Tab-separated table of C-alpha atoms in Angstrom:
chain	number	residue	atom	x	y	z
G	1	UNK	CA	-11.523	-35.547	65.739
G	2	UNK	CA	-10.221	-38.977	64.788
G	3	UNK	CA	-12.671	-39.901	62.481
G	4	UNK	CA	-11.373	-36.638	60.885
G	5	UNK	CA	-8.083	-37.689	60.963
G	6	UNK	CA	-7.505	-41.182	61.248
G	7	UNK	CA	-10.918	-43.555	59.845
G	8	UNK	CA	-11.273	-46.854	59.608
G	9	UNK	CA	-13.402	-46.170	56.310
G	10	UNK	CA	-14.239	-43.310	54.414
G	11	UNK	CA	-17.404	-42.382	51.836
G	12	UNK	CA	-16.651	-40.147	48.821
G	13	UNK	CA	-20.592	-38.990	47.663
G	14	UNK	CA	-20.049	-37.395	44.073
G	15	UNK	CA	-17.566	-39.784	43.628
G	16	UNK	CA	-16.959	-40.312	39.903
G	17	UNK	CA	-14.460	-41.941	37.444
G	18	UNK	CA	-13.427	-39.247	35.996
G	19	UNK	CA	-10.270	-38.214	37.129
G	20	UNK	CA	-10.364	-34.622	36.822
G	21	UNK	CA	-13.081	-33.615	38.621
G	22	UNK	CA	-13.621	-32.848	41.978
G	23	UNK	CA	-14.919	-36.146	43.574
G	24	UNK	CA	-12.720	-38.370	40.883
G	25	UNK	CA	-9.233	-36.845	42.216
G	26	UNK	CA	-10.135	-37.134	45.835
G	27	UNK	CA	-11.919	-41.098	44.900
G	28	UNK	CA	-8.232	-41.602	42.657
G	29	UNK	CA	-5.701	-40.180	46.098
G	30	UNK	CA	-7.824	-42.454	48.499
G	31	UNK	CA	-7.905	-45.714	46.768
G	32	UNK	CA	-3.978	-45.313	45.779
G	33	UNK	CA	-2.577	-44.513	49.130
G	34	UNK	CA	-5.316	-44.250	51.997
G	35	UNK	CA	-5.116	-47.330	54.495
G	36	UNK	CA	-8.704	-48.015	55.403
G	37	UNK	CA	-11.773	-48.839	53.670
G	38	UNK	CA	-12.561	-46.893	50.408
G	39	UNK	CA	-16.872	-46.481	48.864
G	40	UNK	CA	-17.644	-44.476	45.865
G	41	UNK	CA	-20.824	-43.121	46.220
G	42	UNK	CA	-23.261	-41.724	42.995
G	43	UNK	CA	-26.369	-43.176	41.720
G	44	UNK	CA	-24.413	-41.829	38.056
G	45	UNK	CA	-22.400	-45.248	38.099
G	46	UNK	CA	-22.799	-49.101	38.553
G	47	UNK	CA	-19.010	-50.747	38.511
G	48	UNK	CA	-16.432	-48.305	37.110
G	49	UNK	CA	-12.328	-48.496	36.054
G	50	UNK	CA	-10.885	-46.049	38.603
G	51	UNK	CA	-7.480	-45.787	39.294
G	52	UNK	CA	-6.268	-49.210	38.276
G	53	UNK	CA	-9.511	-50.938	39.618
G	54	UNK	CA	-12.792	-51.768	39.344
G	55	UNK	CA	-14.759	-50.085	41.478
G	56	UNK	CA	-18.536	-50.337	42.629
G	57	UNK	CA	-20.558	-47.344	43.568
G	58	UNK	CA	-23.206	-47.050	45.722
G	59	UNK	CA	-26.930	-44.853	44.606
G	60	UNK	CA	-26.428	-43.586	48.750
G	61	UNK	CA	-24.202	-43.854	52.001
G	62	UNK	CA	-27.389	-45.776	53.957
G	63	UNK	CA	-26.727	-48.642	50.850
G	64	UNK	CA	-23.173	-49.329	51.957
G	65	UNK	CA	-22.247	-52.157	53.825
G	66	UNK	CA	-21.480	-50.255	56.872
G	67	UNK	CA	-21.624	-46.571	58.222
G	68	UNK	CA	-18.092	-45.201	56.877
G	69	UNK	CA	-16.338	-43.259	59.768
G	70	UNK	CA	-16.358	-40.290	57.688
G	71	UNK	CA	-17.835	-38.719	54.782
G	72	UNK	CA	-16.530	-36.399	51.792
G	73	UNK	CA	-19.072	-34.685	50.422
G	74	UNK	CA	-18.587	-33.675	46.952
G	75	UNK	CA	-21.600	-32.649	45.287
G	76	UNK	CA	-22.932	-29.088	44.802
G	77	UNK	CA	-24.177	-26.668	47.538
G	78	UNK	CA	-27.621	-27.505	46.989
G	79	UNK	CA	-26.919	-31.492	47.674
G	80	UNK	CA	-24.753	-31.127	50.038
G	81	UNK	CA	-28.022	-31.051	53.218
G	82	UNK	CA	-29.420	-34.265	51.548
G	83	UNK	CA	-25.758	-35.836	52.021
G	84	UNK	CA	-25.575	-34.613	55.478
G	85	UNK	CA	-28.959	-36.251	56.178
G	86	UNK	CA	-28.568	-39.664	54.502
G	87	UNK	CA	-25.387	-39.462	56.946
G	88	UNK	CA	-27.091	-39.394	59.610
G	89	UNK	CA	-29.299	-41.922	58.870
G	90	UNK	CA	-26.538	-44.308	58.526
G	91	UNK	CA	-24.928	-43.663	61.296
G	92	UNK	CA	-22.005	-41.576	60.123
G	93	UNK	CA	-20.478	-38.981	62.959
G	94	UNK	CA	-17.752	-36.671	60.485
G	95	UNK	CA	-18.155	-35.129	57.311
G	96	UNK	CA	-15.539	-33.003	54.826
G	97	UNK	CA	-17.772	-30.993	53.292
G	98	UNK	CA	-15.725	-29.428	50.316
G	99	UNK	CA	-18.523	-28.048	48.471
G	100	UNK	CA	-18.240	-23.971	48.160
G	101	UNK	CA	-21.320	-21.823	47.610
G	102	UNK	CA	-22.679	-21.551	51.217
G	103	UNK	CA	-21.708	-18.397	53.984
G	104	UNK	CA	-18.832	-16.913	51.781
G	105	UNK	CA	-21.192	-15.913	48.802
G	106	UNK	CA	-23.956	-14.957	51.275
G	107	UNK	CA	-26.119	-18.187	51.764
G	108	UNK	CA	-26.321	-18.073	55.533
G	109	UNK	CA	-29.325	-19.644	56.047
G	110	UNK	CA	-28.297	-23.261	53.398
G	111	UNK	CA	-25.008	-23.082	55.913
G	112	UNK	CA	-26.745	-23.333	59.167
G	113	UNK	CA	-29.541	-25.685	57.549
G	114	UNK	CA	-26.521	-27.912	56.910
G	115	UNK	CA	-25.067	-27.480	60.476
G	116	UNK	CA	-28.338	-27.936	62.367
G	117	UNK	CA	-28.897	-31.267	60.260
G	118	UNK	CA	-25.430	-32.407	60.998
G	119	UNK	CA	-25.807	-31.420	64.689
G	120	UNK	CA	-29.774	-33.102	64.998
G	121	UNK	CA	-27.484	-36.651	63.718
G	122	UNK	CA	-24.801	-35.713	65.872
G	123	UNK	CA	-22.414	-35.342	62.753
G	124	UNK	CA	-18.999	-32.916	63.203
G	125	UNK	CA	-18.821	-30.998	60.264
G	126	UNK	CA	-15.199	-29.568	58.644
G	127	UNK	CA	-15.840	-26.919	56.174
G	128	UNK	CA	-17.760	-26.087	54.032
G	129	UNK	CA	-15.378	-24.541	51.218
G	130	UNK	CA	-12.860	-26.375	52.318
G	131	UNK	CA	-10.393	-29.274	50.978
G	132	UNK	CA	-10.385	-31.260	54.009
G	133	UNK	CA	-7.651	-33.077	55.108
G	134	UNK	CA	-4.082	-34.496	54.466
G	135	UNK	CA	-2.230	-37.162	56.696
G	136	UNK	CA	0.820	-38.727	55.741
G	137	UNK	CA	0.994	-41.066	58.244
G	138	UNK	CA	-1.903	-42.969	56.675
G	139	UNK	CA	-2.522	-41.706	53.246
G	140	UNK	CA	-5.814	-40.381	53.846
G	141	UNK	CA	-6.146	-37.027	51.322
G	142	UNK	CA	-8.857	-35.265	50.731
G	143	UNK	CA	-7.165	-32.638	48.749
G	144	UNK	CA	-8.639	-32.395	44.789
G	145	UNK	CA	-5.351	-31.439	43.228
G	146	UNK	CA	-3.286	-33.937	42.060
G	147	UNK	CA	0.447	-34.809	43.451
G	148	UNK	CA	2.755	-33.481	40.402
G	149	UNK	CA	0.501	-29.587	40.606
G	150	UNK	CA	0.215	-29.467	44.642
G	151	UNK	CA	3.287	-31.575	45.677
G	152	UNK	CA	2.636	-33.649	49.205
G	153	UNK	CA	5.122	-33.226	51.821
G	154	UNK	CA	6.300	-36.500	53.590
G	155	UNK	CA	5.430	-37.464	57.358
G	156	UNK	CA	6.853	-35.512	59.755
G	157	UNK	CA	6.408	-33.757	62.858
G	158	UNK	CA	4.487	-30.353	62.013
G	159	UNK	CA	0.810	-30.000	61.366
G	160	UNK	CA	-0.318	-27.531	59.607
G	161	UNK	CA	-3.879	-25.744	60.182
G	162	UNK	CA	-5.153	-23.062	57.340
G	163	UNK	CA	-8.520	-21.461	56.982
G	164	UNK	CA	-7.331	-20.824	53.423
G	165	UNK	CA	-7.151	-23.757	50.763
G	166	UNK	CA	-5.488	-22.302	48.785
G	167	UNK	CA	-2.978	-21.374	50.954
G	168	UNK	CA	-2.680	-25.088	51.864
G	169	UNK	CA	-1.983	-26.326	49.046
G	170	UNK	CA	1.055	-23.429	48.416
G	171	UNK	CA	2.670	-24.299	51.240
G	172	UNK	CA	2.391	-28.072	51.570
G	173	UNK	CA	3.719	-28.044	47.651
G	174	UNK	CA	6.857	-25.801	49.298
G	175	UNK	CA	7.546	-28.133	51.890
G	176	UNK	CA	7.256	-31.070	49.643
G	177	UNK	CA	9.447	-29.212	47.618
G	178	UNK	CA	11.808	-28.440	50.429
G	179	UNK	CA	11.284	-32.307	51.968
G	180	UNK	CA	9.724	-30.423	55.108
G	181	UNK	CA	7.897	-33.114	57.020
G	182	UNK	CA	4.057	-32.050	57.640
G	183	UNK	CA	2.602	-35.059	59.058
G	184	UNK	CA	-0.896	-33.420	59.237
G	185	UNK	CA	-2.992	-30.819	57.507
G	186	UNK	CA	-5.978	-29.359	58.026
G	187	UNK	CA	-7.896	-27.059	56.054
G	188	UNK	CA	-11.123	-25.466	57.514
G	189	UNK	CA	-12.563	-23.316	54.951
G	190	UNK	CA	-16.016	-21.143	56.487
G	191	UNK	CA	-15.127	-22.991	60.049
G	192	UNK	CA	-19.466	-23.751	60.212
G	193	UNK	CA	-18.724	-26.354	63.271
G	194	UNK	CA	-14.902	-27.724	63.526
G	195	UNK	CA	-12.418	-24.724	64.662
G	196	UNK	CA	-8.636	-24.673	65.309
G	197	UNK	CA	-9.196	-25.424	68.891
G	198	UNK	CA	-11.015	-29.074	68.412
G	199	UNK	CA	-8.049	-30.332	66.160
G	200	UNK	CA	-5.401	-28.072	68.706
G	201	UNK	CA	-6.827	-30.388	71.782
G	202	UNK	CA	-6.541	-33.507	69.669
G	203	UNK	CA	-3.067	-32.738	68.380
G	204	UNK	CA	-1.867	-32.421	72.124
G	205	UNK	CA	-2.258	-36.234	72.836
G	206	UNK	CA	-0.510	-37.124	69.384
G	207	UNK	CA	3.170	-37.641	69.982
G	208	UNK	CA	4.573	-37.718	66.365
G	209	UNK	CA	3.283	-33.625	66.442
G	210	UNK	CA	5.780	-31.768	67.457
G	211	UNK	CA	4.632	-28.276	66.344
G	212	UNK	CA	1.557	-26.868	65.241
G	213	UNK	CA	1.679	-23.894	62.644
G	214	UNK	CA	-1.247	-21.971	61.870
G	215	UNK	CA	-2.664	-19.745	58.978
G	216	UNK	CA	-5.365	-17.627	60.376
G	217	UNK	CA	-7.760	-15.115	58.954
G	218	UNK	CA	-9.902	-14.683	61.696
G	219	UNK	CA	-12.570	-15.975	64.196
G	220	UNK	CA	-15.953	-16.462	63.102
G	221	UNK	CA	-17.615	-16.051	66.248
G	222	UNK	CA	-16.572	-14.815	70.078
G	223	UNK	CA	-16.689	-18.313	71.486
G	224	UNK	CA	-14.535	-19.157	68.882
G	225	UNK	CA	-11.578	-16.451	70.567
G	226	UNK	CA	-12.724	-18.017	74.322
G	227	UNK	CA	-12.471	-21.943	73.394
G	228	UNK	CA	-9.226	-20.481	71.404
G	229	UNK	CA	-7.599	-19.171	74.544
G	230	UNK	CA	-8.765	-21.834	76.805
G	231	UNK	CA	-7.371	-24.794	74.696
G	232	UNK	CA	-3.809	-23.239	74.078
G	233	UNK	CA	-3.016	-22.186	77.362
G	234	UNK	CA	-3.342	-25.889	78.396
G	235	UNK	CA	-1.048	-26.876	75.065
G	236	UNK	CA	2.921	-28.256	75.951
G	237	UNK	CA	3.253	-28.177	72.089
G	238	UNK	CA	4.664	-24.970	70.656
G	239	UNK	CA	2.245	-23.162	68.195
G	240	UNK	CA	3.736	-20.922	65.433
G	241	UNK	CA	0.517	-18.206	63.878
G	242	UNK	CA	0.422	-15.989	60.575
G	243	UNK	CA	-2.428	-14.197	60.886
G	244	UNK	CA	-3.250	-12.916	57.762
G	245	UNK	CA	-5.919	-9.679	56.978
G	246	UNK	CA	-4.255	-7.039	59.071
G	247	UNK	CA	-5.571	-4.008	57.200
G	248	UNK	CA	-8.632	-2.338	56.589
G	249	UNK	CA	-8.972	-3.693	53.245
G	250	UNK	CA	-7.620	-6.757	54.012
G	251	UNK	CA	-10.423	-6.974	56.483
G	252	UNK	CA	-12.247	-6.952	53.918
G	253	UNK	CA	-11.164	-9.590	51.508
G	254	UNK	CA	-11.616	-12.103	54.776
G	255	UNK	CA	-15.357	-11.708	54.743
G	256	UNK	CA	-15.690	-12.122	51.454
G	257	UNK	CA	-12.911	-15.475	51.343
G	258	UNK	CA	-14.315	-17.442	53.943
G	259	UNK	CA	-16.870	-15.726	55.861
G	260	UNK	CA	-14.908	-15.402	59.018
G	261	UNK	CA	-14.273	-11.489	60.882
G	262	UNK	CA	-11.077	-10.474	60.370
G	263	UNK	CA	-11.361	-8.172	63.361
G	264	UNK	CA	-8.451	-5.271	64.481
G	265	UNK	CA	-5.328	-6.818	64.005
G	266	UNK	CA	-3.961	-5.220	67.874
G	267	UNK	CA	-6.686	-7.406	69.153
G	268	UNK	CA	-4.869	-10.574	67.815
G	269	UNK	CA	-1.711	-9.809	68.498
G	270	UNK	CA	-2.801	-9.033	72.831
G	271	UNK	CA	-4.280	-12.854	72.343
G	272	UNK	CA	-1.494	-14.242	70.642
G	273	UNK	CA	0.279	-12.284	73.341
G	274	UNK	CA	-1.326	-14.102	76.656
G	275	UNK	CA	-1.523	-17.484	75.240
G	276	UNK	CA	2.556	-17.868	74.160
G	277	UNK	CA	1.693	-18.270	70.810
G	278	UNK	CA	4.641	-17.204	68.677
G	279	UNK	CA	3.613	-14.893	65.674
G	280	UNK	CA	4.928	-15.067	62.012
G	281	UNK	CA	5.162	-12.258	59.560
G	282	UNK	CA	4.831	-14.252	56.562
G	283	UNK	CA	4.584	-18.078	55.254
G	284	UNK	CA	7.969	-18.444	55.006
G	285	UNK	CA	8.753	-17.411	58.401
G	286	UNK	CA	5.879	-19.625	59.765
G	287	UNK	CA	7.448	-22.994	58.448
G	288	UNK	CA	11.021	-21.273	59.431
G	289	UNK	CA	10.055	-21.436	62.854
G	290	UNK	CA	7.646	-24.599	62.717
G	291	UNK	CA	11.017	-26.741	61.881
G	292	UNK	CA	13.308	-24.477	64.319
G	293	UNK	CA	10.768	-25.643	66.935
G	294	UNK	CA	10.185	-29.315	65.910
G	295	UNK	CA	13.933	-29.856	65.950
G	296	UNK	CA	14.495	-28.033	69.509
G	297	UNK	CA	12.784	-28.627	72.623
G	298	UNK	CA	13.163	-24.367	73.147
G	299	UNK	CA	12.160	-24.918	76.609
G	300	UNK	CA	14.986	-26.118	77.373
G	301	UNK	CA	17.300	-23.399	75.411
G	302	UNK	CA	18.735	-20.611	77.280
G	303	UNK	CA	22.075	-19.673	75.753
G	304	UNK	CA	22.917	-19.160	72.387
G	305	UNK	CA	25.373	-19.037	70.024
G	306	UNK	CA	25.468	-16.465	67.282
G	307	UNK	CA	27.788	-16.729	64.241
G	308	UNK	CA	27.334	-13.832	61.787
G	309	UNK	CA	29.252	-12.294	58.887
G	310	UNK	CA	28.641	-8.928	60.234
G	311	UNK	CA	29.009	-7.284	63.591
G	312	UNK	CA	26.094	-4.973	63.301
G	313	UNK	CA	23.819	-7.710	62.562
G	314	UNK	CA	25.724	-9.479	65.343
G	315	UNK	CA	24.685	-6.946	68.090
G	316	UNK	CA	21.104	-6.269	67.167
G	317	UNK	CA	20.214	-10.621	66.892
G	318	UNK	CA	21.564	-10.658	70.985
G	319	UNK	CA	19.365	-7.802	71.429
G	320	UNK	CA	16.294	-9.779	69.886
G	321	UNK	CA	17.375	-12.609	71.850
G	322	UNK	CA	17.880	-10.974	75.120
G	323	UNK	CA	14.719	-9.200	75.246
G	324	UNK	CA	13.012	-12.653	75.053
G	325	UNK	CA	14.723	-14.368	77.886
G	326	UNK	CA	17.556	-16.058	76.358
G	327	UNK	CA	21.731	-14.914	76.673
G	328	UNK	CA	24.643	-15.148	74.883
G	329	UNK	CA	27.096	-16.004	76.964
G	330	UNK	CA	31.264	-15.863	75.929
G	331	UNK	CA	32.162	-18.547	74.690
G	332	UNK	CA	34.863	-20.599	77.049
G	333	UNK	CA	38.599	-19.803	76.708
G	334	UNK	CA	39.343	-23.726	75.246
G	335	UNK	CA	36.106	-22.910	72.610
G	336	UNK	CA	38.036	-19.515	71.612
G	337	UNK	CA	41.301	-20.914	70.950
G	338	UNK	CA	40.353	-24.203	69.159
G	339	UNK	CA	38.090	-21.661	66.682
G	340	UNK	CA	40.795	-19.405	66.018
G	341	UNK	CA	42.725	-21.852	64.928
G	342	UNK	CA	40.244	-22.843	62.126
G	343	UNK	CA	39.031	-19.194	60.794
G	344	UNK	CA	40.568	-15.565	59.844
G	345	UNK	CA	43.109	-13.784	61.567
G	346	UNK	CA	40.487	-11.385	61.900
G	347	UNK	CA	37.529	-13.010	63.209
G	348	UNK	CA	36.396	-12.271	66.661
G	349	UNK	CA	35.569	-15.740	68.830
G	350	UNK	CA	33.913	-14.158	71.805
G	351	UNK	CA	30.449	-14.957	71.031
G	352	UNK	CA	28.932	-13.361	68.618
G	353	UNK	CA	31.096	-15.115	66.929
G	354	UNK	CA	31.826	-12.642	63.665
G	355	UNK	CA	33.243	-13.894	60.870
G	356	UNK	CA	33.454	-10.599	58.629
G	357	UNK	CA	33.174	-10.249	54.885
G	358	UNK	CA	37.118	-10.387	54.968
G	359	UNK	CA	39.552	-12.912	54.095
């Protein structure tokens, strides 16, 4: 998964000049902020003006002057096997493949032609239908929007890992918008070869990851759920979930998105269950927790302190809290007295500590 993450030099093949298209944004993002070793490749162009510079490309990857670490292919579905194989030949060992028209529109068989090329060249493959893969810590992007209409959040310790793209892309732009720091995202679009549990294990070893929070559709296959529950249960990290396509018809619109099986949702929950993954209703809620968690080392929290504006809610958060382990304790007599002395008459200091809606 390094070469994934963290290359020494990376091939774009459909490269092109031309900034708004797919393989010009993601050329235009690598030259301007990604630390290694940048080749356009397309036998469309000789020596072009790309982002500020001139910039050779290359007819194939086997005609650069060494086998990049990892290759972005950018070319249409049809291509994309030829890519994989000239790859190969050079002796490249990961490939984005961000090309869509494979599994999730029915072509099973040009998917697993692509996969058993990769594997015969021992080549990982993320994707296809995906965007790839963002890392602030070294500028590598493989993202084809540009920064000011999908915002990019600044380094920080909470990777992110979507099956959805678009998804991605919404929530990164939030928590650029909200200056959450998302060191790492990952985007795996039909999952083909690369799941959640390769970059999961590799995350582990990296100490600016904190958290890991992840958008999930479903499993594509039943080794998928084994390899799944054998790498988290080993994981110190805490790992936040949203698993998305919960109803029938939700169900549904999975297959159809990214070719994965959405599966019954009760299933999900009994894994999420046994491996102490913590579950999020919603996006929102994800991140909420994914920065609660990267700030806190929660194994280490046992009491709490609650401060609301309303009893009620008061009571029914140290229920929550209690029946996951944790207590809120009274506050000590020398804590009471110094917060009296700063709110309402009426306030009560025990712990919850209620503020009311008076004055």
């Amino acid at each position: 998964m390094r070469e994934f993450l963290s290359p020494n030099s990376v091939a774009v093949v459909g490269a092109s000049p031309k900034g708004g298209s797919i393989g010009g944004q993601i050329l235009i993002q690598l030259l301007k902020n990604f630390k290694g070793r940048v080749y356009a490749v397309n036998p469309k162009y000789d020596v072009e003006y790309v982002g500020g510079v001139d910039v050779r490309f290359y007819d194939k990857i086997s005609s650069l002057p060494e086998a990049p670490e990892l290759v972005v292919v950018a070319t249409p579905a049809e291509v994309a096997l030829g890519v994989i194989d000239d790859a190969g030949r050079a002796g490249a060992k990961a490939a984005v493949v961000v090309s869509g028209g494979f599994s999730e529109i029915g072509r099973q068989e040009l998917e697993e032609g692509l996969i058993k090329t990769a594997r015969r060249y021992g080549i990982r493959v993320l994707g296809p239908n995906c965007i790839g893969v963002y890392n602030a810590f070294n500028g590598l992007d493989t993202m084809f929007l540009p920064a000011e209409k999908a915002g990019r959040p600044p380094a920080g310790p909470i990777a992110f890992l979507s099956q959805s793209g678009a998804v991605m892309t919404a929530a990164l732009d939030w928590a650029a918008g909200e200056y959450v720091g998302v060191g790492i995202a990952v985007n795996f679009g039909n999952r083909a070869d690369v799941t959640e549990a390769d970059f999961l294990e590799f995350l582990e070893g990296d100490e600016r990851i904190k958290v890991v929070a992840l958008y999930l559709e479903g499993f594509r296959r039943r080794s998928d759920v084994a390899r799944f529950l054998q790498i988290v249960k080993k994981m110190d990290k805490p790992i936040v979930v949203y698993k998305a396509g919960r109803g029938n018809d939700a169900q549904r619109a999975v297959a159809s998105h990214t070719a994965a099986m959405a599966g019954r949702y009760e299933l999900y929950k009994g894994l999420f269950r046994q491996t102490g993954v913590v579950e999020a209703e919603d996006l929102i809620e994800l991140f909420d927790m994914a920065k609660a968690l990267a700030l806190y080392d929660v194994r280490a929290v046992r009491n709490v302190l609650v401060v609301t504006s309303s009893g009620g809610m008061g009571v029914q958060i140290v229920d929550a809290l209690n029946a996951v382990g944790l207590s809120v304790p009274e506050l000590p007599r020398e804590a009471q007295r110094e917060l009296k002395s700063y709110l309402p008459p009426v306030a009560v200091v025990s712990n919850p500590v209620d503020l009311t809606g008076r004055r």
